XYZ file of C-alpha atoms in Angstrom:
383
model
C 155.289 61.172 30.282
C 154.105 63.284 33.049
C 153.203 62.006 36.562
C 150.215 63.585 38.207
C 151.741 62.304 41.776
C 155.337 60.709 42.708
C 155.377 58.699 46.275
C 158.465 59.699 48.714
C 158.017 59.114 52.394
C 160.155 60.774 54.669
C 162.925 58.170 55.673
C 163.291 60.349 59.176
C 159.742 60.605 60.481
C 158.905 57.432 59.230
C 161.849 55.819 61.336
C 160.436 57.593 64.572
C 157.011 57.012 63.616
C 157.739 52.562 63.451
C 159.121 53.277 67.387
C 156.149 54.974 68.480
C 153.720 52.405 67.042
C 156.038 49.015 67.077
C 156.348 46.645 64.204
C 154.381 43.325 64.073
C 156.028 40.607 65.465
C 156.761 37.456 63.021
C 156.203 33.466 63.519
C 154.561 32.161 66.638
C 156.909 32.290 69.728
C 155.909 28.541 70.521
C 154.726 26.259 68.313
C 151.232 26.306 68.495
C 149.469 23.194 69.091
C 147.558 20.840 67.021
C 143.738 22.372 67.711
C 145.325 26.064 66.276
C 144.352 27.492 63.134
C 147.348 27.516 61.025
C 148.530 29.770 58.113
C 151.431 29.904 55.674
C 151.678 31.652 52.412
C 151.949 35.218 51.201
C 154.494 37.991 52.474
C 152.247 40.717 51.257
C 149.716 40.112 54.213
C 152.126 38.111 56.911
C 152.571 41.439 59.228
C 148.537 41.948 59.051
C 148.222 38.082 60.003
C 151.120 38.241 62.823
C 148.353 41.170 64.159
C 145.612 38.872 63.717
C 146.957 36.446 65.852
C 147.381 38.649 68.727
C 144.230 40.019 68.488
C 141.948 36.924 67.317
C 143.422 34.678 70.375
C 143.157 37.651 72.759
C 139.450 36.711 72.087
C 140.057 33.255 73.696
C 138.820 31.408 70.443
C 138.129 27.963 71.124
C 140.809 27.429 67.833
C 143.496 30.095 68.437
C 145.087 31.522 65.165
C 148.586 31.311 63.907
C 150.519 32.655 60.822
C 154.255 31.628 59.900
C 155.972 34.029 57.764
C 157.005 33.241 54.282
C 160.632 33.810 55.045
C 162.561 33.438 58.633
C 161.985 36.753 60.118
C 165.546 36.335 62.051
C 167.575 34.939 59.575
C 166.029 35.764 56.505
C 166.360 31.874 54.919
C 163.781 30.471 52.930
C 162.507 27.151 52.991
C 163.933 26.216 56.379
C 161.973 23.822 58.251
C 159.158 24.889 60.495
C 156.828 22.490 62.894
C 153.632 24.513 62.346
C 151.554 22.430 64.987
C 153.215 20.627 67.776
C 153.466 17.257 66.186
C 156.547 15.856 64.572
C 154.822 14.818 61.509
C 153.863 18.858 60.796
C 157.760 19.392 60.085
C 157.709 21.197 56.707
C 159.845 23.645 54.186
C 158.543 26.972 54.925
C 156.185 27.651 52.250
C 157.186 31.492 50.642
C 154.476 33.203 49.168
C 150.364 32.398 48.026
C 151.353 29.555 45.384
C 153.755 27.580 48.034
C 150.802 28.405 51.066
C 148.118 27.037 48.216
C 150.060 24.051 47.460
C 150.345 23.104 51.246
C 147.366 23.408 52.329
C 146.297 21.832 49.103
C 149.269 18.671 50.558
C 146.783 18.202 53.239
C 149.622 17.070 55.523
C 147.606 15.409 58.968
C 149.404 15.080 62.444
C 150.430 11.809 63.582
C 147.224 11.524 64.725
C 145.465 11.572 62.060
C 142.978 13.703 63.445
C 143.969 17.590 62.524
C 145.773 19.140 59.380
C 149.413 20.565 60.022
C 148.014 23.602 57.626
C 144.689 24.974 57.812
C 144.350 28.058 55.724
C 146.958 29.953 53.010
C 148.011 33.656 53.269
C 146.376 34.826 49.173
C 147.568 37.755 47.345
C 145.745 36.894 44.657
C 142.249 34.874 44.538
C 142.708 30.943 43.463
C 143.302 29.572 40.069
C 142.751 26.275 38.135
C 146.286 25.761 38.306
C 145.901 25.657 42.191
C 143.907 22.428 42.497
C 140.205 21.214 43.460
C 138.886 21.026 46.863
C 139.780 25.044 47.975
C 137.866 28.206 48.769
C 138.978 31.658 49.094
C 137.426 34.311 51.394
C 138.498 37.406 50.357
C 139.103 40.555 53.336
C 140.761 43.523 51.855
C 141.434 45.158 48.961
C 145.004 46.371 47.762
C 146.743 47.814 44.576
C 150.269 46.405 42.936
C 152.299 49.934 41.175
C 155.419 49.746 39.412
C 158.981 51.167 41.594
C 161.640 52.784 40.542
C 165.049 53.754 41.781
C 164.972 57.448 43.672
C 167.116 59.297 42.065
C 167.939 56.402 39.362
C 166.518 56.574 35.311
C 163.170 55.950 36.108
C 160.427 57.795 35.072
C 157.408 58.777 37.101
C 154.303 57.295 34.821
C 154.285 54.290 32.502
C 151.175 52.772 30.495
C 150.139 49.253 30.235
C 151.243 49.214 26.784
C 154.720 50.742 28.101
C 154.451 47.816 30.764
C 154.010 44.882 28.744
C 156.820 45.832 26.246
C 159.335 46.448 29.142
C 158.598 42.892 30.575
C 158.328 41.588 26.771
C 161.753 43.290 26.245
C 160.407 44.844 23.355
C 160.305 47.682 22.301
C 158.570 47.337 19.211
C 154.905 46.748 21.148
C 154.995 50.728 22.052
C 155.868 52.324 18.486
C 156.465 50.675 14.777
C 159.357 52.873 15.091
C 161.697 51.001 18.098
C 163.358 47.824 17.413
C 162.762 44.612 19.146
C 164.905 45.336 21.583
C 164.875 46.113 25.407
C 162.817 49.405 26.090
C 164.841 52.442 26.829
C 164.282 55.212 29.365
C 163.690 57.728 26.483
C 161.262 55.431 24.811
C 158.963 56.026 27.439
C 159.093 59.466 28.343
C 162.219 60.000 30.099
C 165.850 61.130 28.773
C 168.288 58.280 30.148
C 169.191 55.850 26.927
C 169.902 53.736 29.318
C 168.049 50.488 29.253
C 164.696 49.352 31.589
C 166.064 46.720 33.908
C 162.503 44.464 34.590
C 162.409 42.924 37.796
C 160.311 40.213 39.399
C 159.962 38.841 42.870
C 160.671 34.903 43.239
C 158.286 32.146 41.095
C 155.673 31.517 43.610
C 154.923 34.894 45.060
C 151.205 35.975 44.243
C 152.453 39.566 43.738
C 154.355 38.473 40.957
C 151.644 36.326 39.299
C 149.117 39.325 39.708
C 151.408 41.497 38.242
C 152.128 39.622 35.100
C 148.310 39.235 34.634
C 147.645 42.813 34.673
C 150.364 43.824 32.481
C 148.886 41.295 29.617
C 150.402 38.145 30.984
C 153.726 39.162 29.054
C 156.394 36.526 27.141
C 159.173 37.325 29.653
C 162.390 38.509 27.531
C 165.941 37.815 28.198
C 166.526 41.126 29.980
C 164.010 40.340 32.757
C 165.747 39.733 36.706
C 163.528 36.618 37.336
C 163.183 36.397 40.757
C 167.027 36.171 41.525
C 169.683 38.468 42.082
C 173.285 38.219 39.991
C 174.499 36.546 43.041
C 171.816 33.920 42.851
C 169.996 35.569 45.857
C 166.394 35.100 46.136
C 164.072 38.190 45.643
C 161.192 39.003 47.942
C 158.213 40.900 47.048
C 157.878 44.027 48.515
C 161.697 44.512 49.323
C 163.410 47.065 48.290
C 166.242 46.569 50.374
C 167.786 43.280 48.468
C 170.948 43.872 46.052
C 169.352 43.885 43.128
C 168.498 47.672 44.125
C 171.657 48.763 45.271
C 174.984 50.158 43.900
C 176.612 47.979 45.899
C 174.604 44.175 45.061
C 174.322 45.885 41.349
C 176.490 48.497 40.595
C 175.994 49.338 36.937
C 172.378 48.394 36.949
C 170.628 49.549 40.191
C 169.340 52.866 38.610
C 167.636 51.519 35.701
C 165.715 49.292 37.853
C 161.551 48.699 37.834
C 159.806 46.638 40.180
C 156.826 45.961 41.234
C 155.043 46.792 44.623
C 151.922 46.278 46.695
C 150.696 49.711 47.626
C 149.709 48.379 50.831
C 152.814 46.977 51.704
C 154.799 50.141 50.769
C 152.272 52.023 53.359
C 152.610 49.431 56.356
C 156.364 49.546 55.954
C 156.881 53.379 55.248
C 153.975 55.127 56.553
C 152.384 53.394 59.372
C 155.469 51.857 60.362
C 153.514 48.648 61.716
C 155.803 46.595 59.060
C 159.740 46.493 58.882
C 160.496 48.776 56.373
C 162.364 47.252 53.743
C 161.663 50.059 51.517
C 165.189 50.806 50.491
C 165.488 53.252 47.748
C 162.314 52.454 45.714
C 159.401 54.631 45.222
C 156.111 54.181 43.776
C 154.786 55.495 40.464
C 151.621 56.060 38.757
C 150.113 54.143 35.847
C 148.110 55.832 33.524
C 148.299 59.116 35.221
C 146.517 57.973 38.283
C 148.696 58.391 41.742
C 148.367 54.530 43.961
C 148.099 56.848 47.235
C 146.025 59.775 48.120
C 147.541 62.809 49.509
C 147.038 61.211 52.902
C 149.042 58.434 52.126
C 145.937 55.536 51.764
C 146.023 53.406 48.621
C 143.899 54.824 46.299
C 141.093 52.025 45.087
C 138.026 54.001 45.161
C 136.658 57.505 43.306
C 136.773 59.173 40.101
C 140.618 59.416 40.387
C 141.171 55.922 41.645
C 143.885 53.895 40.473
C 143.058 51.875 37.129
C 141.277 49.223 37.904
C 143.212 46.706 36.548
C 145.931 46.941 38.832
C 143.354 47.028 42.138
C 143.401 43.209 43.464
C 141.780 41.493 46.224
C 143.552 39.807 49.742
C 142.394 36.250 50.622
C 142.648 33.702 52.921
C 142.458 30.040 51.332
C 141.267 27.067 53.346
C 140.033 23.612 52.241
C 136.301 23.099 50.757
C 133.438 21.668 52.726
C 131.300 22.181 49.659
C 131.767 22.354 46.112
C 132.749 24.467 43.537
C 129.502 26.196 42.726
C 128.601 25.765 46.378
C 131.480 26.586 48.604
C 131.204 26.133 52.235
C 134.199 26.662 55.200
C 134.525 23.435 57.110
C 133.742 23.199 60.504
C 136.160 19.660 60.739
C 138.426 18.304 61.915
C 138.688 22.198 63.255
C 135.535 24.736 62.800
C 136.833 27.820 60.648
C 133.914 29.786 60.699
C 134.365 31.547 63.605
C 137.372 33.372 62.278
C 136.443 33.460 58.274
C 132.377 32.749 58.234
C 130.855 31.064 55.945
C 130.498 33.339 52.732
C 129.405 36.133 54.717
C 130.484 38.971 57.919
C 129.703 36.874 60.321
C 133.508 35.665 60.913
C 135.976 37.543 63.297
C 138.075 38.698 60.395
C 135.086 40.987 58.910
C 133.946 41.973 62.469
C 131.064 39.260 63.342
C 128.129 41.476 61.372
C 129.749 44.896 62.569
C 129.632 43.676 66.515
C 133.859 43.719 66.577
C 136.075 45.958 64.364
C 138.989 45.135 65.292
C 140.449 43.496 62.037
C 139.283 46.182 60.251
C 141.036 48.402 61.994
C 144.372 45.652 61.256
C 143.577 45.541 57.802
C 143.455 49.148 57.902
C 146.522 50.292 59.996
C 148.731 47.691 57.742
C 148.144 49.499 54.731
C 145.177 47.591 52.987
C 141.112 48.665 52.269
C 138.207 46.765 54.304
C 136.762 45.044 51.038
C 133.099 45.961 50.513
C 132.235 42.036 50.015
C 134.552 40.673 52.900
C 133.743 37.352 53.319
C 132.287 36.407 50.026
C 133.337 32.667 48.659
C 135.319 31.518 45.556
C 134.845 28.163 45.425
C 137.013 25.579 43.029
C-alpha cells in the first residue's frame, strides 16, 4: 500500500535544535507545599505541564501549579515514592500514565490535616470513562493525533488501514482477506514484501495512549503475538519511547524490525522537532493511516482540512480534577483549593486557555510541545 507521506526528522539538526531551545525540566525541584495545585498522570502531556508550571507560577497564582512525571525523570523507575505536597501523609507510588493519575485523584488522599488533597488534578490523554469512577470532570485543552511506528529501515510498511490495524492487534489475519489464515499478519499481507511477521506492540496497562489506541482500532481481542506493555526482559514500556529494547537489535535482536507501535503525533514533534521534549525517538518513524500523512510538510500534526488525518485517530488532551457539580452539571471546585483560575469553569476564562484571549501563553506551550489549541478549550465532561 502506498504512503502519500513517510515522517523522518533529521537526527543532526534536531540534536542542535533541543540545545538552542532547552528541554522541559521534569518533577518539582522542592516539594511543593500543601496550598499547590498538584498533578500526576499521563506522559504524553508531562513536558507541556513541567512548562506550565514555570509559566503559571511565574504569574504569582495565589495556588501555584505542579506536575510530577509519570516515570522518575533521573532514574527512569516507576512507581517510586513521591511526597507530592509537603506533608508526610501525601507519600505515594508515582502514578504512570491517565488511568493511574485518574485513580489517584479519584483516592482522594488528604494531608494530615485534613484540610487539602495530596492530588488535585490528573494529566488525561484520553477524556474520562465509566470505568474511571463518579465524582470527576475533565477540561479538555488541546487536541493531538495517535499514528502507528515502525522500525526505519526495518519490515514496516509506510500505510496501514483500520481493517489492516485491527487484524494485526487481533493476530489475525483472516479479518483483512477470506484468503489468509488465522494467523499473525504478515508484512506482505499488507502491502509490503517481508514474510516476516507484524510484531504488535503496546505501551504499559494504564497509559491513556494505549487505551485510545485500542479504541480506535475497533477495541481489538489482543492475540498471543501482541508485546503487552513489557519487554522480553520484563521491562516496562513507555508510551512514546522509542528508545526502550523492545526496538532495538540489541534488547530484541530477531524481532526489532518487524516492530509496530503506536505514537502520539504530538509527542513525536516535541521530542524530534521542537526539541522542547527529550527525544526518545530512537529508530521509529511515523506512518500514515488511510493515506492521510499525521504531519504537514511543516512538521505540525495534521487535525484540521480536507487532508487531515482520519478522524478517528484525532483525540483530545485533558486535565481531570474532582466534581463540584454533577454529572449533567459539572462545575470545577473552588475548595479546599479554587481551580478555576488555572482551568475555568467550563469555559476560557482559566489561565490554561488564556483568561478570554487576555494571556496566550499556554497556547503558545501547548503549541511549541507539539499539540493543537482545541477550538472548545475549556469545555466540561462531567461523570
Amino acid at each position: 500500500m502506498r504512503a502519500l507521506r513517510t515522517v523522518v526528522l533529521a537526527g543532526v539538526a534536531v540534536a542542535t535544535l533541543a540545545v538552542s531551545t532547552g528541554v522541559a525540566l521534569a518533577d518539582p525541584s522542592s516539594t511543593p507545599p500543601v496550598t499547590a495545585i498538584v498533578a500526576t498522570g499521563s506522559d504524553t502531556i508531562q513536558f507541556l505541564a513541567d512548562q506550565w508550571s514555570t509559566d503559571y507560577n511565574a504569574t504569582s497564582p495565589t495556588n501555584p501549579f505542579y506536575s510530577w512525571d509519570a516515570v522518575n525523570p533521573t532514574t527512569g523507575a516507576t512507581g517510586d515514592t513521591i511526597e507530592t505536597k509537603n506533608d508526610s501523609n501525601c507519600s505515594i507510588a508515582r502514578p504512570n500514565g491517565s488511568g493511574a493519575g485518574i485513580a489517584q485523584l479519584e483516592a482522594k488522599l488528604q494531608n494530615t490535616a485534613k484540610t487539602e488533597y495530596c492530588v488535585d488534578l490528573a494529566r488525561a490523554s484520553r477524556n474520562i470513562k465509566s470505568s474511571d469512577g463518579t465524582g470527576i470532570t475533565s477540561v479538555v485543552f488541546a487536541k493531538d493525533l495517535i499514528t502507528y511506528s515502525i522500525y526505519n529501515g526495518g519490515n514496516g510498511v509506510t500505510n496501514l488501514t483500520d481493517t489492516d490495524l485491527t487484524a494485526i492487534y487481533s493476530c489475525n489475519a483472516s479479518l483483512i482477506s477470506s484468503s489468509y489464515t488465522d494467523a499473525p499478519v504478515t508484512w506482505n499481507e499488507v502491502g509490503g514484501t517481508s514474510t516476516a511477521a507484524v510484531i504488535p506492540v503496546l505501551p504499559q496497562a494504564s497509559s491513556g495512549t494505549r487505551q485510545q489506541w485500542l479504541t480506535d482500532i475497533g477495541s481489538p481481542t489482543l492475540g498471543t503475538c501482541v508485546v503487552n506493555g513489557a519487554n522480553s526482559s520484563g521491562g516496562v514500556i513507555e508510551e512514546n519511547e522509542g528508545t526502550n529494547a523492545e526496538f532495538t537489535s540489541t534488547g530484541n535482536p530477531t524481532g526489532y524490525k518487524n516492530v509496530l507501535f503506536p505514537f502520539s503525533g504530538g509527542s513525536y514533534v516535541c521530542q524530534a522537532d521542537t526539541g522542547k521534549c527529550p527525544n526518545a525517538t530512537g529508530s521509529l518513524k511515523l506512518e500514515d493511516i488511510d493515506s492521510k500523512a499525521p504531519l504537514t510538510s511543516a512538521n505540525v500534526i495534521n487535525v484540521s482540512g480536507l487532508t487531515a488525518f482520519p478522524s478517528t485517530y484525532i483525540r483530545s488532551l485533558f486535565l481531570v480534577s474532582l466534581n463540584a457539580g454533577t454529572a449533567a452539571s459539572p462545575s470545577i471546585p473552588t475548595s479546599p483549593i479554587n481551580l478555576r483560575a488555572l482551568l475555568g469553569n467550563g469555559d476560557k476564562s482559566g489561565w490554561i486557555c488564556g483568561k478570554n484571549g487576555t494571556s496566550t501563553t499556554a497556547a503558545t506551550d501547548i503549541t511549541n510541545y507539539g499539540f493543537v489549541v482545541a477550538s472548545n478549550c475549556g469545555t466540561l465532561t462531567g461523570q
